[in-house]
Coordinates of C-alpha atoms (C1' of nucleotides) in Angstrom, one line a residue:
Chain S
X1 CA 144.9 139.3 4.3
X2 CA 145.3 139.3 0.6
X3 CA 147.4 142.4 0.0
X4 CA 147.2 144.2 -3.3
X5 CA 150.9 145.0 -3.7
X6 CA 152.5 143.5 -6.8
X7 CA 155.1 141.3 -5.0
X8 CA 152.4 139.7 -2.8
X9 CA 150.2 138.9 -5.7
X10 CA 153.1 137.5 -7.7
X11 CA 154.2 135.2 -4.8
X12 CA 150.6 134.0 -4.2
X13 CA 150.3 133.2 -8.0
X14 CA 153.5 131.3 -8.2
X15 CA 152.7 129.3 -5.1
X16 CA 150.8 126.9 -7.4
X17 CA 152.7 124.3 -9.3
X18 CA 150.7 124.4 -12.5
X19 CA 151.0 128.2 -12.6
X20 CA 154.8 127.9 -12.1
X21 CA 154.9 125.5 -15.1
X22 CA 153.0 127.9 -17.2
X23 CA 155.1 130.8 -16.1
X24 CA 158.4 129.0 -16.7
X25 CA 157.2 128.0 -20.1
X26 CA 156.4 131.6 -21.0
X27 CA 159.9 132.7 -19.9
X28 CA 161.2 130.7 -22.8
X29 CA 158.9 132.5 -25.2
X30 CA 155.3 133.6 -25.9
X31 CA 152.7 130.9 -26.5
X32 CA 148.9 130.5 -27.1
X33 CA 146.6 128.9 -24.6
X34 CA 146.2 125.7 -26.7
X35 CA 150.0 125.4 -26.9
X36 CA 150.3 125.8 -23.1
X37 CA 147.6 123.2 -22.5
X38 CA 149.5 120.7 -24.6
X39 CA 152.3 119.4 -22.4
X40 CA 150.3 120.0 -19.2
X41 CA 148.3 117.4 -17.4
X42 CA 145.3 119.7 -17.1
X43 CA 142.5 120.8 -19.4
X44 CA 142.6 124.0 -21.5
X45 CA 140.0 125.9 -19.3
X46 CA 142.2 125.2 -16.3
X47 CA 145.1 126.9 -18.2
X48 CA 142.8 129.8 -18.9
X49 CA 142.0 130.2 -15.3
X50 CA 145.6 130.1 -14.3
X51 CA 146.5 132.7 -16.9
X52 CA 143.8 134.9 -15.4
X53 CA 145.5 134.7 -12.0
X54 CA 148.9 135.3 -13.5
X55 CA 147.6 138.3 -15.4
X56 CA 146.0 139.8 -12.3
X57 CA 149.4 139.3 -10.6
X58 CA 151.1 141.3 -13.3
X59 CA 153.2 138.4 -14.4
X60 CA 151.9 137.9 -17.9
X61 CA 150.0 139.8 -20.6
X62 CA 148.3 138.7 -23.8
X63 CA 148.0 140.0 -27.3
X64 CA 145.1 138.9 -29.6
X65 CA 146.1 137.3 -32.9
X66 CA 143.0 136.2 -34.7
X67 CA 141.2 133.8 -32.4
X68 CA 144.4 133.1 -30.6
X69 CA 145.6 134.9 -27.6
X70 CA 149.4 135.0 -27.4
X71 CA 150.6 135.2 -23.8
X72 CA 154.0 136.5 -22.8
X73 CA 155.7 137.3 -19.5
X74 CA 155.4 140.9 -18.2
X75 CA 158.9 142.0 -17.1
X76 CA 157.3 144.6 -14.8
X77 CA 155.7 142.0 -12.6
X78 CA 158.8 139.9 -12.5
X79 CA 160.7 143.0 -11.6
X80 CA 158.4 143.7 -8.6
X81 CA 159.0 140.2 -7.4
X82 CA 162.7 140.7 -7.9
X83 CA 162.7 143.9 -5.8
X84 CA 160.8 142.2 -3.0
X85 CA 163.3 139.4 -2.9
X86 CA 166.3 141.6 -3.0
X87 CA 164.9 143.7 -0.2
X88 CA 164.4 140.7 2.0
X89 CA 167.6 139.1 0.8
X90 CA 169.5 142.0 2.3
X91 CA 167.4 141.8 5.5
X92 CA 168.1 138.1 5.7
X93 CA 171.9 138.6 5.4
X94 CA 171.9 141.4 8.0
X95 CA 169.7 139.3 10.4
X96 CA 171.9 136.3 9.9
X97 CA 175.0 138.3 10.6
X98 CA 173.6 139.5 13.9
X99 CA 172.6 135.9 14.7
X100 CA 176.1 134.6 13.9
X101 CA 177.6 137.4 16.1
X102 CA 175.4 136.4 19.0
X103 CA 176.4 132.8 18.7
X104 CA 180.1 133.7 18.7
X105 CA 179.5 135.9 21.8
X106 CA 177.8 133.0 23.6
X107 CA 180.5 130.5 22.7
X108 CA 183.4 132.8 23.7
X109 CA 182.1 134.4 26.8
X110 CA 182.1 131.6 29.4
Chain C
X1 CA 153.8 117.5 -9.3
X2 CA 155.5 118.7 -6.1
X3 CA 159.1 119.0 -7.1
X4 CA 161.8 118.7 -4.5
X5 CA 164.1 121.3 -5.8
X6 CA 164.8 124.2 -3.3
X7 CA 163.3 127.0 -5.4
X8 CA 160.1 125.1 -6.0
X9 CA 159.7 124.4 -2.3
X10 CA 160.5 128.0 -1.4
X11 CA 157.9 129.4 -3.8
X12 CA 155.2 127.0 -2.6
X13 CA 156.0 127.9 1.0
X14 CA 155.8 131.6 0.3
X15 CA 152.5 131.3 -1.5
X16 CA 150.7 131.5 1.8
X17 CA 150.1 134.9 3.3
X18 CA 150.6 133.9 6.9
X19 CA 153.9 132.2 6.0
X20 CA 155.0 135.4 4.1
X21 CA 154.3 137.4 7.3
X22 CA 156.4 135.1 9.4
X23 CA 159.2 135.1 6.9
X24 CA 159.2 138.8 6.5
X25 CA 159.2 139.2 10.2
X26 CA 162.3 136.9 10.5
X27 CA 164.2 138.9 7.8
X28 CA 164.1 141.7 10.4
X29 CA 165.7 139.5 13.1
X30 CA 165.4 136.1 14.8
X31 CA 162.4 135.5 17.0
X32 CA 160.9 132.7 19.2
X33 CA 157.6 131.0 18.3
X34 CA 155.7 132.9 21.0
X35 CA 156.9 136.2 19.7
X36 CA 155.9 135.4 16.2
X37 CA 152.4 134.3 17.3
X38 CA 152.0 137.6 19.0
X39 CA 151.1 140.1 16.2
X40 CA 149.6 137.4 14.0
X41 CA 145.9 136.6 13.9
X42 CA 146.5 132.9 14.2
X43 CA 147.2 130.6 17.2
X44 CA 150.7 129.5 18.2
X45 CA 150.3 125.9 16.9
X46 CA 149.4 127.4 13.5
X47 CA 152.7 129.3 13.6
X48 CA 154.6 126.1 14.5
X49 CA 153.1 124.3 11.5
X50 CA 154.0 127.2 9.2
X51 CA 157.5 127.2 10.6
X52 CA 157.8 123.5 9.8
X53 CA 156.9 124.2 6.2
X54 CA 159.4 127.1 6.0
X55 CA 162.0 124.9 7.5
X56 CA 161.5 122.1 5.0
X57 CA 161.7 124.7 2.3
X58 CA 165.1 125.7 3.5
X59 CA 164.0 129.2 4.3
X60 CA 164.4 129.1 8.1
X61 CA 166.3 127.3 10.8
X62 CA 166.0 127.2 14.5
X63 CA 168.3 127.1 17.5
X64 CA 167.2 125.8 20.9
X65 CA 167.5 128.3 23.8
X66 CA 166.1 126.7 26.9
X67 CA 162.5 125.9 26.2
X68 CA 162.5 128.5 23.5
X69 CA 163.3 127.9 19.8
X70 CA 164.8 130.9 18.2
X71 CA 164.0 130.9 14.5
X72 CA 166.1 132.8 11.9
X73 CA 166.1 133.0 8.1
X74 CA 168.4 130.7 6.2
X75 CA 170.3 132.7 3.6
X76 CA 170.9 129.5 1.6
X77 CA 167.2 128.9 0.9
X78 CA 166.7 132.6 0.1
X79 CA 169.6 132.3 -2.2
X80 CA 168.1 129.4 -4.1
X81 CA 165.0 131.4 -4.6
X82 CA 167.1 134.3 -5.8
X83 CA 168.9 132.1 -8.3
X84 CA 165.6 130.8 -9.7
X85 CA 164.2 134.3 -10.1
X86 CA 167.4 135.6 -11.7
X87 CA 167.4 132.8 -14.2
X88 CA 163.7 133.4 -15.2
X89 CA 164.3 137.1 -15.1
X90 CA 166.8 136.8 -17.9
X91 CA 164.5 134.5 -19.8
X92 CA 161.7 136.9 -19.4
X93 CA 163.7 139.8 -20.7
X94 CA 164.9 137.7 -23.7
X95 CA 161.4 136.5 -24.5
X96 CA 160.0 140.0 -24.1
X97 CA 162.7 141.3 -26.5
X98 CA 161.7 138.7 -29.1
X99 CA 158.1 139.6 -28.6
X100 CA 158.7 143.3 -29.1
X101 CA 160.7 142.6 -32.2
X102 CA 157.9 140.5 -33.6
X103 CA 155.4 143.3 -32.9
X104 CA 157.6 145.8 -34.7
X105 CA 158.0 143.5 -37.7
X106 CA 154.2 143.0 -37.9
X107 CA 153.6 146.8 -37.7
X108 CA 156.2 147.8 -40.3
X109 CA 155.8 145.0 -42.9
X110 CA 152.4 145.8 -44.5
Chain L
dA1 C1' 159.0 118.2 43.6
dC2 C1' 155.7 121.5 41.9
dT3 C1' 154.7 125.0 38.9
dT4 C1' 155.2 127.7 34.9
dA5 C1' 156.5 128.8 30.2
dC6 C1' 157.4 127.2 25.7
dC7 C1' 156.8 124.3 21.9
dG8 C1' 155.7 120.3 18.6
dT9 C1' 152.2 117.0 17.2
dA10 C1' 147.6 114.7 16.4
dA11 C1' 142.8 114.9 15.3
dG12 C1' 139.3 116.9 13.2
dC13 C1' 136.6 120.8 11.0
dC14 C1' 135.8 123.6 7.2
dA15 C1' 136.8 127.2 3.8
dT16 C1' 139.7 127.8 -0.2
dG17 C1' 140.7 126.9 -4.7
dG18 C1' 142.0 123.8 -8.5
dC19 C1' 139.8 120.9 -11.8
dT20 C1' 136.4 119.1 -15.3
dA21 C1' 132.3 119.4 -18.2
dA22 C1' 129.4 122.2 -20.7
dC23 C1' 128.2 126.4 -22.8
dC24 C1' 128.8 130.5 -25.7
dG25 C1' 131.0 134.2 -28.5
dA26 C1' 134.5 135.6 -31.9
dA27 C1' 137.4 135.2 -35.8
dA28 C1' 139.3 132.6 -39.7
dT29 C1' 138.6 129.2 -43.5
dC30 C1' 136.0 126.9 -46.8
Chain P
dG1 C1' 126.8 131.3 -44.3
dA2 C1' 128.3 127.0 -42.5
dT3 C1' 132.1 125.0 -40.2
dT4 C1' 136.1 124.9 -37.5
dT5 C1' 139.3 126.6 -34.2
dC6 C1' 140.4 129.1 -30.2
dG7 C1' 139.4 130.7 -25.7
dG8 C1' 136.9 132.9 -21.7
dT9 C1' 133.2 131.8 -18.3
dT10 C1' 130.0 129.2 -15.3
dA11 C1' 128.5 125.6 -12.3
dG12 C1' 129.6 122.2 -9.5
dC13 C1' 132.7 118.5 -7.5
dC14 C1' 136.2 117.4 -4.4
dA15 C1' 140.9 117.2 -2.6
dT16 C1' 144.1 120.2 -0.4
dG17 C1' 145.6 122.5 3.4
dG18 C1' 145.1 126.1 7.0
dC19 C1' 143.2 126.5 11.5
dT20 C1' 141.7 125.3 16.4
dT21 C1' 141.5 122.4 20.3
dA22 C1' 143.6 119.2 23.1
dC23 C1' 147.5 116.7 24.6
dG24 C1' 152.3 115.5 26.0
dG25 C1' 157.1 116.6 26.7
dT26 C1' 161.1 119.4 28.0
dA27 C1' 163.5 123.0 30.5
dA28 C1' 163.7 126.8 33.7
dG29 C1' 162.1 129.0 38.1
dT30 C1' 160.6 128.7 43.0

DNA sequence: ACTTACCGTAAGCCATGGCTAACCGAAATC
DNA sequence: GATTTCGGTTAGCCATGGCTTACGGTAAGT
């Protein structure tokens, strides 16, 4: 069930509220784990675990800086998610257009 | 923790694999609950429950047709998700640019 | 009217996964 | 080298939520 394609991994990762908070925070600039844990209602290990998931999803990367690990968003992962959404966005519009046409046909035919 | 804003609801909803399958199926055209349950490894009531979540997230809507309920994607919900992603996409690019600049500074300064 | 098809909901089971506490290693500072 | 800071990992607890079974209700067909 758990597909390995990037968009699927990204969506599963962002399905959790705490991970969304971390991700949104990182879109405003890189941060260390300690900094992320501050301002979140969960412990630091919890943040580490979430970062691991976000990393496996291709949404973030980290760079060592002394004992600190500076996390930043990975545009490639976000791009994959963007592609997935654009693709289904077009499909949604097309499907909705067909649906609207069918409604019009049904209303105007009798 | 569970925000009520449309993008948050949509992301939470699409975090589940079965719901993603249902949503992706509906982007290729409207379908009744029975049709959706066929081709999925879960029961029909499970599909109904997933559709309820997708509906509350603003991603789908349904139209009664006799005893059948024809579900179709709701472009507005998808649009909200698209806006959220575009916003953070820009943030990600800007943050990544700053990060790249910092790396260059660190490498060229000593 | 009876039957059939379609669907939403309630109750309950159980696996998933998010969380904390505790531990350990690595790097910087003194 | 001792201390401090930072962070990944493990073990285990427990709430969340996804699933099935069973039921009731509505609309179409005969």
